PDB file of C-alpha atoms in Angstrom:
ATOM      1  CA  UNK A   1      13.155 -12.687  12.617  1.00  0.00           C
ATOM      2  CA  UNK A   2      15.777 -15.560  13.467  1.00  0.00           C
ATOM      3  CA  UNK A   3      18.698 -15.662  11.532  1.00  0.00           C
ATOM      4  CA  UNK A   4      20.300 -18.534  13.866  1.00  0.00           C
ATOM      5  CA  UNK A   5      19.203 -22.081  14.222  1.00  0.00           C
ATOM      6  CA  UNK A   6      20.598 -23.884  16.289  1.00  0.00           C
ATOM      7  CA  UNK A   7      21.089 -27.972  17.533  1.00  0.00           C
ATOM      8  CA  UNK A   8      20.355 -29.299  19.348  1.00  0.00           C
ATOM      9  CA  UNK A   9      17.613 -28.202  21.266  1.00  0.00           C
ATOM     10  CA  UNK A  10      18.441 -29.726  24.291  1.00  0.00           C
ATOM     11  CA  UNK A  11      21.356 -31.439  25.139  1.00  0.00           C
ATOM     12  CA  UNK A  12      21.953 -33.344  28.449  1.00  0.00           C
ATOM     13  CA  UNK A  13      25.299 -34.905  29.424  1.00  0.00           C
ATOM     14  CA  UNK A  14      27.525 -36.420  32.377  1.00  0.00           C
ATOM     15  CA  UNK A  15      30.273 -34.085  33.772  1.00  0.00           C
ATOM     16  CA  UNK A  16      33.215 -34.754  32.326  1.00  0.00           C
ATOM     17  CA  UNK A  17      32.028 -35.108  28.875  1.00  0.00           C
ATOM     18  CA  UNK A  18      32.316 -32.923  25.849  1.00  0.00           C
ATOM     19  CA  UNK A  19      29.337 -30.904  24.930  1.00  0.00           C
ATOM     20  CA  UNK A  20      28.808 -29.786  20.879  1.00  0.00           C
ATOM     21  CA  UNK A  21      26.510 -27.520  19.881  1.00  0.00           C
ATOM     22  CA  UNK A  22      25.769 -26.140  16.618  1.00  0.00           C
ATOM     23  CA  UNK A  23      24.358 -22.889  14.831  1.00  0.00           C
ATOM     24  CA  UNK A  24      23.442 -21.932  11.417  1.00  0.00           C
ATOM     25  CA  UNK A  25      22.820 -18.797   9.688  1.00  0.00           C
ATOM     26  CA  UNK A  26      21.462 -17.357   6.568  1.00  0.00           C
ATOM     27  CA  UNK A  27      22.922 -14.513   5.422  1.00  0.00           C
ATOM     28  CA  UNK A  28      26.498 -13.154   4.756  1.00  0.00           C
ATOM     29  CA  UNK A  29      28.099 -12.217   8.873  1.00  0.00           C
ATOM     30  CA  UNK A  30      31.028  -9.540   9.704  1.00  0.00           C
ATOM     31  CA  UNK A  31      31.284 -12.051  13.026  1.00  0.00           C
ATOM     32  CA  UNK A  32      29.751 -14.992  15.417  1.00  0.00           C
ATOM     33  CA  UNK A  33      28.950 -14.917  18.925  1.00  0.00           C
ATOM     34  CA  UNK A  34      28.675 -17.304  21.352  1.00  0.00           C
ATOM     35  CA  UNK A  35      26.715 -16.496  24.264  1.00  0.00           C
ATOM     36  CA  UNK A  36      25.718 -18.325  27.611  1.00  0.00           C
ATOM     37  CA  UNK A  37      22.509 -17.337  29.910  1.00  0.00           C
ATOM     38  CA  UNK A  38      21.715 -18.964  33.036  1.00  0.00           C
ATOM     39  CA  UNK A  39      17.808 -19.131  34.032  1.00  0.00           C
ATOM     40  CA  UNK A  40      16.406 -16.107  34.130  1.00  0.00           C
ATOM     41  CA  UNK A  41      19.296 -14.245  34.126  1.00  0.00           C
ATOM     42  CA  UNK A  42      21.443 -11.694  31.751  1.00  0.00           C
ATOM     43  CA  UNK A  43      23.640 -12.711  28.667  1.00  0.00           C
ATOM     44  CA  UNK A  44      27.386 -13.381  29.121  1.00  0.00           C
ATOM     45  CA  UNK A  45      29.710 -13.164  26.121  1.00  0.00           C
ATOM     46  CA  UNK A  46      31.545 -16.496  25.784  1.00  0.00           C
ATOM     47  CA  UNK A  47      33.521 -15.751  22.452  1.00  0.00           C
ATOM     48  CA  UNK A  48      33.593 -13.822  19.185  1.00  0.00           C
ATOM     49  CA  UNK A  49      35.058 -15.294  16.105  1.00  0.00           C
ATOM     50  CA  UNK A  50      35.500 -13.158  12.703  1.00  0.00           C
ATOM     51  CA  UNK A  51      33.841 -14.167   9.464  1.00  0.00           C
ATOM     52  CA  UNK A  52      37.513 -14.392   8.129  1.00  0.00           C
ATOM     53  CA  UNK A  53      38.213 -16.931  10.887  1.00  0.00           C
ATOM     54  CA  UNK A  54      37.925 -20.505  11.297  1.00  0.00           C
ATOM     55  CA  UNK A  55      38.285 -21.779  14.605  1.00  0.00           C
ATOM     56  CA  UNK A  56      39.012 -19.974  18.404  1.00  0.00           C
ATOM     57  CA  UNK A  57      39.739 -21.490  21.552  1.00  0.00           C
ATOM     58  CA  UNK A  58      39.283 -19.704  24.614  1.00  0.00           C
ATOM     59  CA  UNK A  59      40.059 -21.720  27.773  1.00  0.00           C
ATOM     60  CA  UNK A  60      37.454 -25.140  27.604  1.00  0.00           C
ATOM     61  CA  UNK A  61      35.935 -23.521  24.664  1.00  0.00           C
ATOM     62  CA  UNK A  62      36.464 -24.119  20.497  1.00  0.00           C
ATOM     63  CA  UNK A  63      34.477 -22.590  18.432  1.00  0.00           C
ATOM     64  CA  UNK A  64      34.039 -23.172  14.711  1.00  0.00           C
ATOM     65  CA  UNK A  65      32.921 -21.043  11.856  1.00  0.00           C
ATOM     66  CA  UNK A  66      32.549 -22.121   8.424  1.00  0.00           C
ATOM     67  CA  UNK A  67      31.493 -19.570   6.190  1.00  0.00           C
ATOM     68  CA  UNK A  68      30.716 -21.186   3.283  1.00  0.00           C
ATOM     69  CA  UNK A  69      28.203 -23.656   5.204  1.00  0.00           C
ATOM     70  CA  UNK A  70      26.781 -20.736   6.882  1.00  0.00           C
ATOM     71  CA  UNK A  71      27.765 -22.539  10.431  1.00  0.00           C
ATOM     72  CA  UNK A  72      29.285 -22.666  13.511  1.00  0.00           C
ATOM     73  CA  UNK A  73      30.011 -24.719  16.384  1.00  0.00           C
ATOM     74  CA  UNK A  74      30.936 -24.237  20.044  1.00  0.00           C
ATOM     75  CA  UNK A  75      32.904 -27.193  21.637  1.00  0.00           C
ATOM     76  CA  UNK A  76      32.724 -27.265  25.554  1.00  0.00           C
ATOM     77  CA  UNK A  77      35.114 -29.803  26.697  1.00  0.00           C
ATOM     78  CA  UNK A  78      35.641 -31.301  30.094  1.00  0.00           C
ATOM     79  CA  UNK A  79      31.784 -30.323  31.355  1.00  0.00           C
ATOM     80  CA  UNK A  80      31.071 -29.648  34.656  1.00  0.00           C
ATOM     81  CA  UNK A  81      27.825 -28.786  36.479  1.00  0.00           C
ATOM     82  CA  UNK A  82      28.388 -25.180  36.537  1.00  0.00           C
ATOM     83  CA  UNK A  83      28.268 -25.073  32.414  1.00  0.00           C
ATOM     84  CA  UNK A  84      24.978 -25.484  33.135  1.00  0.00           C
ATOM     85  CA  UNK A  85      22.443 -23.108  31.118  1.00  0.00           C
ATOM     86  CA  UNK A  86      21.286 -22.002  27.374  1.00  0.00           C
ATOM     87  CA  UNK A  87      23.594 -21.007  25.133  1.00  0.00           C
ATOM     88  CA  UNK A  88      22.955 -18.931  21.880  1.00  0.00           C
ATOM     89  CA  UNK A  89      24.559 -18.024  19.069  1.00  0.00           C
ATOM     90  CA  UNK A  90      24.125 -15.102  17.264  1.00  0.00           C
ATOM     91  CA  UNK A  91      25.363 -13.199  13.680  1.00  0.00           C
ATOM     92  CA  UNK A  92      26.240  -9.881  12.639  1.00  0.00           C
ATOM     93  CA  UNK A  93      24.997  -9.651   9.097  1.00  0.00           C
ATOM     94  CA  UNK A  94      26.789  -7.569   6.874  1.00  0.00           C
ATOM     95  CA  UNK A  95      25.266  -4.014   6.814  1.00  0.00           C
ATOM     96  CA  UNK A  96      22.849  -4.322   9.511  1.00  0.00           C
ATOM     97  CA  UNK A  97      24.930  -3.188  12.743  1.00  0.00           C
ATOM     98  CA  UNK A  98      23.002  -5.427  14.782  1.00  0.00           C
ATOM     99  CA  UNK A  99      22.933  -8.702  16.591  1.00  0.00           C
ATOM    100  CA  UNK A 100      20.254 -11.570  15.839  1.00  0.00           C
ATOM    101  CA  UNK A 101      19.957 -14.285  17.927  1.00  0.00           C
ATOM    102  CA  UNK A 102      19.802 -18.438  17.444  1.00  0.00           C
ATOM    103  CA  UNK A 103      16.999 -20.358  18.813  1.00  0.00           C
ATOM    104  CA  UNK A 104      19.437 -21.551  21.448  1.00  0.00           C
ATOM    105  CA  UNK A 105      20.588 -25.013  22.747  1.00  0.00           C
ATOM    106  CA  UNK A 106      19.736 -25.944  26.958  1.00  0.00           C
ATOM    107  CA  UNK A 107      22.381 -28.124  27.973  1.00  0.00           C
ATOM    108  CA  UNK A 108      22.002 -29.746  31.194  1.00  0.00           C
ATOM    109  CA  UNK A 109      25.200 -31.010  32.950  1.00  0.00           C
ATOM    110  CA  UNK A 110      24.693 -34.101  35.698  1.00  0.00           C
ATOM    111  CA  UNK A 111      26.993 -34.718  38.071  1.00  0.00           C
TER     112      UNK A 111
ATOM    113  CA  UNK B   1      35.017  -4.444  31.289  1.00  0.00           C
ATOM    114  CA  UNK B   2      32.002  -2.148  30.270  1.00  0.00           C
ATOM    115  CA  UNK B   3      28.921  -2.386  32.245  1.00  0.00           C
ATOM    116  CA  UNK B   4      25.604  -2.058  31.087  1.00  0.00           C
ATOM    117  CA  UNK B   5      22.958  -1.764  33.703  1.00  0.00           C
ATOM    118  CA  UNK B   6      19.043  -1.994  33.636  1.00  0.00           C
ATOM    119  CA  UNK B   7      16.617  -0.873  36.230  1.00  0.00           C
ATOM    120  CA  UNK B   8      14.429  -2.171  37.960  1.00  0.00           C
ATOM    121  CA  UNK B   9      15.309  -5.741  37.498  1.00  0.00           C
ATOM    122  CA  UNK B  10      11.926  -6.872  38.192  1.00  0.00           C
ATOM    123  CA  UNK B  11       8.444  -5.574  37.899  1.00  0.00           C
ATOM    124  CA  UNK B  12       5.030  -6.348  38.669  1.00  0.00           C
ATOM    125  CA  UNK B  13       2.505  -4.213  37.544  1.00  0.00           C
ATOM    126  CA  UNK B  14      -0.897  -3.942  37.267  1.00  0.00           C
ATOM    127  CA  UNK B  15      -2.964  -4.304  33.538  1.00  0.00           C
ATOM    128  CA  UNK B  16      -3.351  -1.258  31.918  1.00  0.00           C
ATOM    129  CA  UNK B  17      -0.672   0.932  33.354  1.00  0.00           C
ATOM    130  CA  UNK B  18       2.728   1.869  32.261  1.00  0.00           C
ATOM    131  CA  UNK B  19       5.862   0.824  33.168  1.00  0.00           C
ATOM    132  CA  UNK B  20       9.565   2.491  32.174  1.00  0.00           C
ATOM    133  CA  UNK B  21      12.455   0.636  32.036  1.00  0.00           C
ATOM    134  CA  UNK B  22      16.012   1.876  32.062  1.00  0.00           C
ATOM    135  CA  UNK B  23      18.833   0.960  30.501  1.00  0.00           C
ATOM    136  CA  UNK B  24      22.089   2.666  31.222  1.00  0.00           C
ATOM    137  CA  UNK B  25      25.486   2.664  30.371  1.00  0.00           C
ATOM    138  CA  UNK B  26      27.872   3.225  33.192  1.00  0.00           C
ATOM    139  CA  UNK B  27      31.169   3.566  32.061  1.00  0.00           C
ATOM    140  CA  UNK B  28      31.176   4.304  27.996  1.00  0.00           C
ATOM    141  CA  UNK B  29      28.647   6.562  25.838  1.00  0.00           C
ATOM    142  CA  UNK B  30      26.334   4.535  24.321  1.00  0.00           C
ATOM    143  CA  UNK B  31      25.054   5.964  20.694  1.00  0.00           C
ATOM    144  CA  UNK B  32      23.051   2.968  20.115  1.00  0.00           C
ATOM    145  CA  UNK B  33      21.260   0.599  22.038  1.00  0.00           C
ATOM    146  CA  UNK B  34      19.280  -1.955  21.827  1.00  0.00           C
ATOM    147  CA  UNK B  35      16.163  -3.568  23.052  1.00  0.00           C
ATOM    148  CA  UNK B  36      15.438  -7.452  23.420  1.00  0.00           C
ATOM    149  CA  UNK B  37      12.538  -9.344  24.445  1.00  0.00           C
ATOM    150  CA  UNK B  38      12.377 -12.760  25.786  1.00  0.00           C
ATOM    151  CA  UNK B  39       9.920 -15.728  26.513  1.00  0.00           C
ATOM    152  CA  UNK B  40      10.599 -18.323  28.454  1.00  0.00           C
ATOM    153  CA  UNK B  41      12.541 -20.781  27.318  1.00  0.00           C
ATOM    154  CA  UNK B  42      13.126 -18.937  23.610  1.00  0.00           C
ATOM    155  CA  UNK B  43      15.326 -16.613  22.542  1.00  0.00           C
ATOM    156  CA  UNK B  44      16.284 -12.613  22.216  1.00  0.00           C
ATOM    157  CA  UNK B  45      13.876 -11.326  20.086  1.00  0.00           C
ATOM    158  CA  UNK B  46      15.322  -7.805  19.175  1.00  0.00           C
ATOM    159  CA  UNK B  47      12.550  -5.279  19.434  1.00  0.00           C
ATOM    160  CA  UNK B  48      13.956  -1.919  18.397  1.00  0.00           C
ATOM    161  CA  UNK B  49      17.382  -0.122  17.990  1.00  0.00           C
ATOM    162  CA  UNK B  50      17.505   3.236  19.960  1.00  0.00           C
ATOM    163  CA  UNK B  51      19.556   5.997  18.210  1.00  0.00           C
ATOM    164  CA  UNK B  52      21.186   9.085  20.563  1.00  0.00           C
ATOM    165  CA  UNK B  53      19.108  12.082  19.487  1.00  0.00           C
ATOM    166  CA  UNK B  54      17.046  10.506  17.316  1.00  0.00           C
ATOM    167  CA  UNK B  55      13.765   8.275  16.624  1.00  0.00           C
ATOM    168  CA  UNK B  56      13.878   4.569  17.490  1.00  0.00           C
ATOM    169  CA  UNK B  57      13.793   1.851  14.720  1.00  0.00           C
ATOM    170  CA  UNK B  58      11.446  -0.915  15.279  1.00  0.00           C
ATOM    171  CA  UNK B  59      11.537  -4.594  14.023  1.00  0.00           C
ATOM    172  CA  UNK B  60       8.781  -5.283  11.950  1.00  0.00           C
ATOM    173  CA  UNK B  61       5.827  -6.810  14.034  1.00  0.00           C
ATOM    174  CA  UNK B  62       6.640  -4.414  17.240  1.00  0.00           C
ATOM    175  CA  UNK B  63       4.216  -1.805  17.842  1.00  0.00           C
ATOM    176  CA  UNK B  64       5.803   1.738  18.104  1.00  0.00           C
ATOM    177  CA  UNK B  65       3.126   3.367  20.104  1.00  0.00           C
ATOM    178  CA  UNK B  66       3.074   0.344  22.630  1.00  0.00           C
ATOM    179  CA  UNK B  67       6.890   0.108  23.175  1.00  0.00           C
ATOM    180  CA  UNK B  68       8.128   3.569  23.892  1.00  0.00           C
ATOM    181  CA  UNK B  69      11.985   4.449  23.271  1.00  0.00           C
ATOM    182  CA  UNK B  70      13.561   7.138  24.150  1.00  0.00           C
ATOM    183  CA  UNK B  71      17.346   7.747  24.344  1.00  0.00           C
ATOM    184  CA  UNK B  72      18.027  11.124  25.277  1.00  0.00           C
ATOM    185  CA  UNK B  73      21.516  10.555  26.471  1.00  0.00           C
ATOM    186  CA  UNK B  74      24.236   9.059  25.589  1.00  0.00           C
ATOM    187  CA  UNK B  75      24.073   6.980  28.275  1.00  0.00           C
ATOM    188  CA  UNK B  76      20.309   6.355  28.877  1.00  0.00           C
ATOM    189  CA  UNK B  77      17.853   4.822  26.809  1.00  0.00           C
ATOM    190  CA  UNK B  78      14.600   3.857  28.452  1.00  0.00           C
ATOM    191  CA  UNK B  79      11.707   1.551  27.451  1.00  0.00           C
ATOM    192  CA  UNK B  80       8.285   2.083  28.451  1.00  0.00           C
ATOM    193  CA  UNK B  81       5.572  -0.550  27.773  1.00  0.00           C
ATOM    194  CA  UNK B  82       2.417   1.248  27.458  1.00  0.00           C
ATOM    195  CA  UNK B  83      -1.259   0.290  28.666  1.00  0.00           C
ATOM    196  CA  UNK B  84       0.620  -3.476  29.600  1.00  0.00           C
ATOM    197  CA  UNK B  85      -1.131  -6.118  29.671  1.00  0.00           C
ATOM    198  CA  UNK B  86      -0.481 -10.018  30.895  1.00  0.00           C
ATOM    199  CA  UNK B  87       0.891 -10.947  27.081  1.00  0.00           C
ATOM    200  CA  UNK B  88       3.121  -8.347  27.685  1.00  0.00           C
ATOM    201  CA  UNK B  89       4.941 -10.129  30.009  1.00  0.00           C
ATOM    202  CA  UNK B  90       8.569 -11.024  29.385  1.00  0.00           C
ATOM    203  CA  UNK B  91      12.319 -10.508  30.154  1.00  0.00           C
ATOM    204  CA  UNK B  92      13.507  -7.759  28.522  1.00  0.00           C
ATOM    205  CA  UNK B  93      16.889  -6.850  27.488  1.00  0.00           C
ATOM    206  CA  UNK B  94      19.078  -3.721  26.997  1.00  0.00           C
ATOM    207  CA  UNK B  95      22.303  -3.664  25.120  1.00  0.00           C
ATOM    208  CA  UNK B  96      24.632  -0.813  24.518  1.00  0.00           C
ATOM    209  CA  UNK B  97      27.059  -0.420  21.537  1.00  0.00           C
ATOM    210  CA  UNK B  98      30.421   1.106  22.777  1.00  0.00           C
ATOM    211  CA  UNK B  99      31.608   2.555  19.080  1.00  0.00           C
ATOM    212  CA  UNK B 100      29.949   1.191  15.800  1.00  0.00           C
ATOM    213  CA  UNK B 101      30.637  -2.804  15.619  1.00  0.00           C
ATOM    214  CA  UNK B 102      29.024  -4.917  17.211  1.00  0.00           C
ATOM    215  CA  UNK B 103      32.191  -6.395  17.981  1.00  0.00           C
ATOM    216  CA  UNK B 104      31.764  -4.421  21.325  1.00  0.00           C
ATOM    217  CA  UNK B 105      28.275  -4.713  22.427  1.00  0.00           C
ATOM    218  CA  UNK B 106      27.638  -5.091  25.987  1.00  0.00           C
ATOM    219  CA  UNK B 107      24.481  -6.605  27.933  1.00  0.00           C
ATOM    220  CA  UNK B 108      22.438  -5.541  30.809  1.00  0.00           C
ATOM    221  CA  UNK B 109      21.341  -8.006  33.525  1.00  0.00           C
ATOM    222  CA  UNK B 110      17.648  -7.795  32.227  1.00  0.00           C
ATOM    223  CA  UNK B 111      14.366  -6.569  33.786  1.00  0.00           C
ATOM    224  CA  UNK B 112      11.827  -9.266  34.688  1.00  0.00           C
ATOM    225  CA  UNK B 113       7.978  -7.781  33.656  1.00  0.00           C
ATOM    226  CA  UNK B 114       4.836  -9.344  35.251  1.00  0.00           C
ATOM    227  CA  UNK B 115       1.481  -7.709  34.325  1.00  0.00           C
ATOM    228  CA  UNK B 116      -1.300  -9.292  36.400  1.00  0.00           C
TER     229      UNK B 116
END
């Protein structure tokens, strides 16, 4: 089952601007992850942030985690075209050695 | 970084007859892997963990005599979808655990499934 939901569904911007996206969880995590997948093709790992931290950056990228709302956030800033795609979040609950995936925001970048 | 790769990447099969799909990792050993399935335009839906050596655990809802696991080496797990049919179309997913966290989890590109 989902452990992730995330908002918005769909976001569409203009390059340049920033792009928020949030995800929330249920249960208790070891750690986030922020993933990006282009149509129809494989996963790539953005970023990983630890239940015992708060916020990351990682080049145009901020992610949030707030463990006592059960939610996270991943800031793209600056936008450009190529940020194009779906991006998902997903949890590592505590004990289950697995990862379960958000519903997943589309965010659509025009030039 | 590792590499995780899945063959074929795309399929097209018949209804009714089986397909395998592998899901290797190239430069680690793998105990565990994992197996996702997606619809279009939803998420990873995992579908079973695959255990070196030992029996598969499926998510509840995912038949174990339709979706086949077997990982007989550390660096091989494969997937066969039995007796396929069109519903059974979907992207599907491999990951492959290098250690015990999933801290260090690693994707394969995916294998497209069509059953006519």
């Amino acid at each position: 089952s989902q452990q992730g939901e995330e908002d918005p569904q769909a976001l569409s911007i203009q390059e340049g601007e920033n792009a928020t996206m949030n995800c929330s969880y249920k249960t208790s995590i070891n750690n986030l992850q922020w993933y990006r997948q282009n149509s129809g093709r494989g996963l790539v790992h953005l970023i990983l942030i630890r239940s015992n931290e708060r916020e990351k950056h990682s080049g145009r990228l901020r992610v949030t985690l707030d463990t006592s709302k059960k939610s996270s956030s991943l800031l793209i800033t600056a936008s450009r075209a190529a940020d194009t795609a779906s991006y998902f979040c997903a949890t590592d609950p505590q004990g289950a050695q697995k990862l379960v995936f958000g519903q997943g925001t589309r965010l659509t970048i025009n030039p | 970084g590792a590499v995780v790769s899945q063959h074929p990447s795309r399929v097209i099969c018949k209804s009714g007859t089986s397909v395998k799909i592998e899901c290797r990792s190239l430069d680690f050993q793998a105990t565990t892997m994992f197996w996702y399935r997606q619809f279009p335009k939803q998420s990873l839906m995992l579908m079973a963990t695959s255990n070196e050596g030992s029996k598969a655990t499926y998510e509840q809802g995912v038949e174990k005599d339709k979706f086949l696991i077997n990982h007989a080496s550390l660096t091989l797990s494969t997937l066969t979808v039995t007796s396929a049919h069109p519903e059974d179309s979907s992207f599907y997913i491999c990951s492959a655990l290098q250690g015990t966290s999933t801290d260090t989890q690693y994707f394969g590109p995916g294998t497209r499934l069509t059953v006519l």
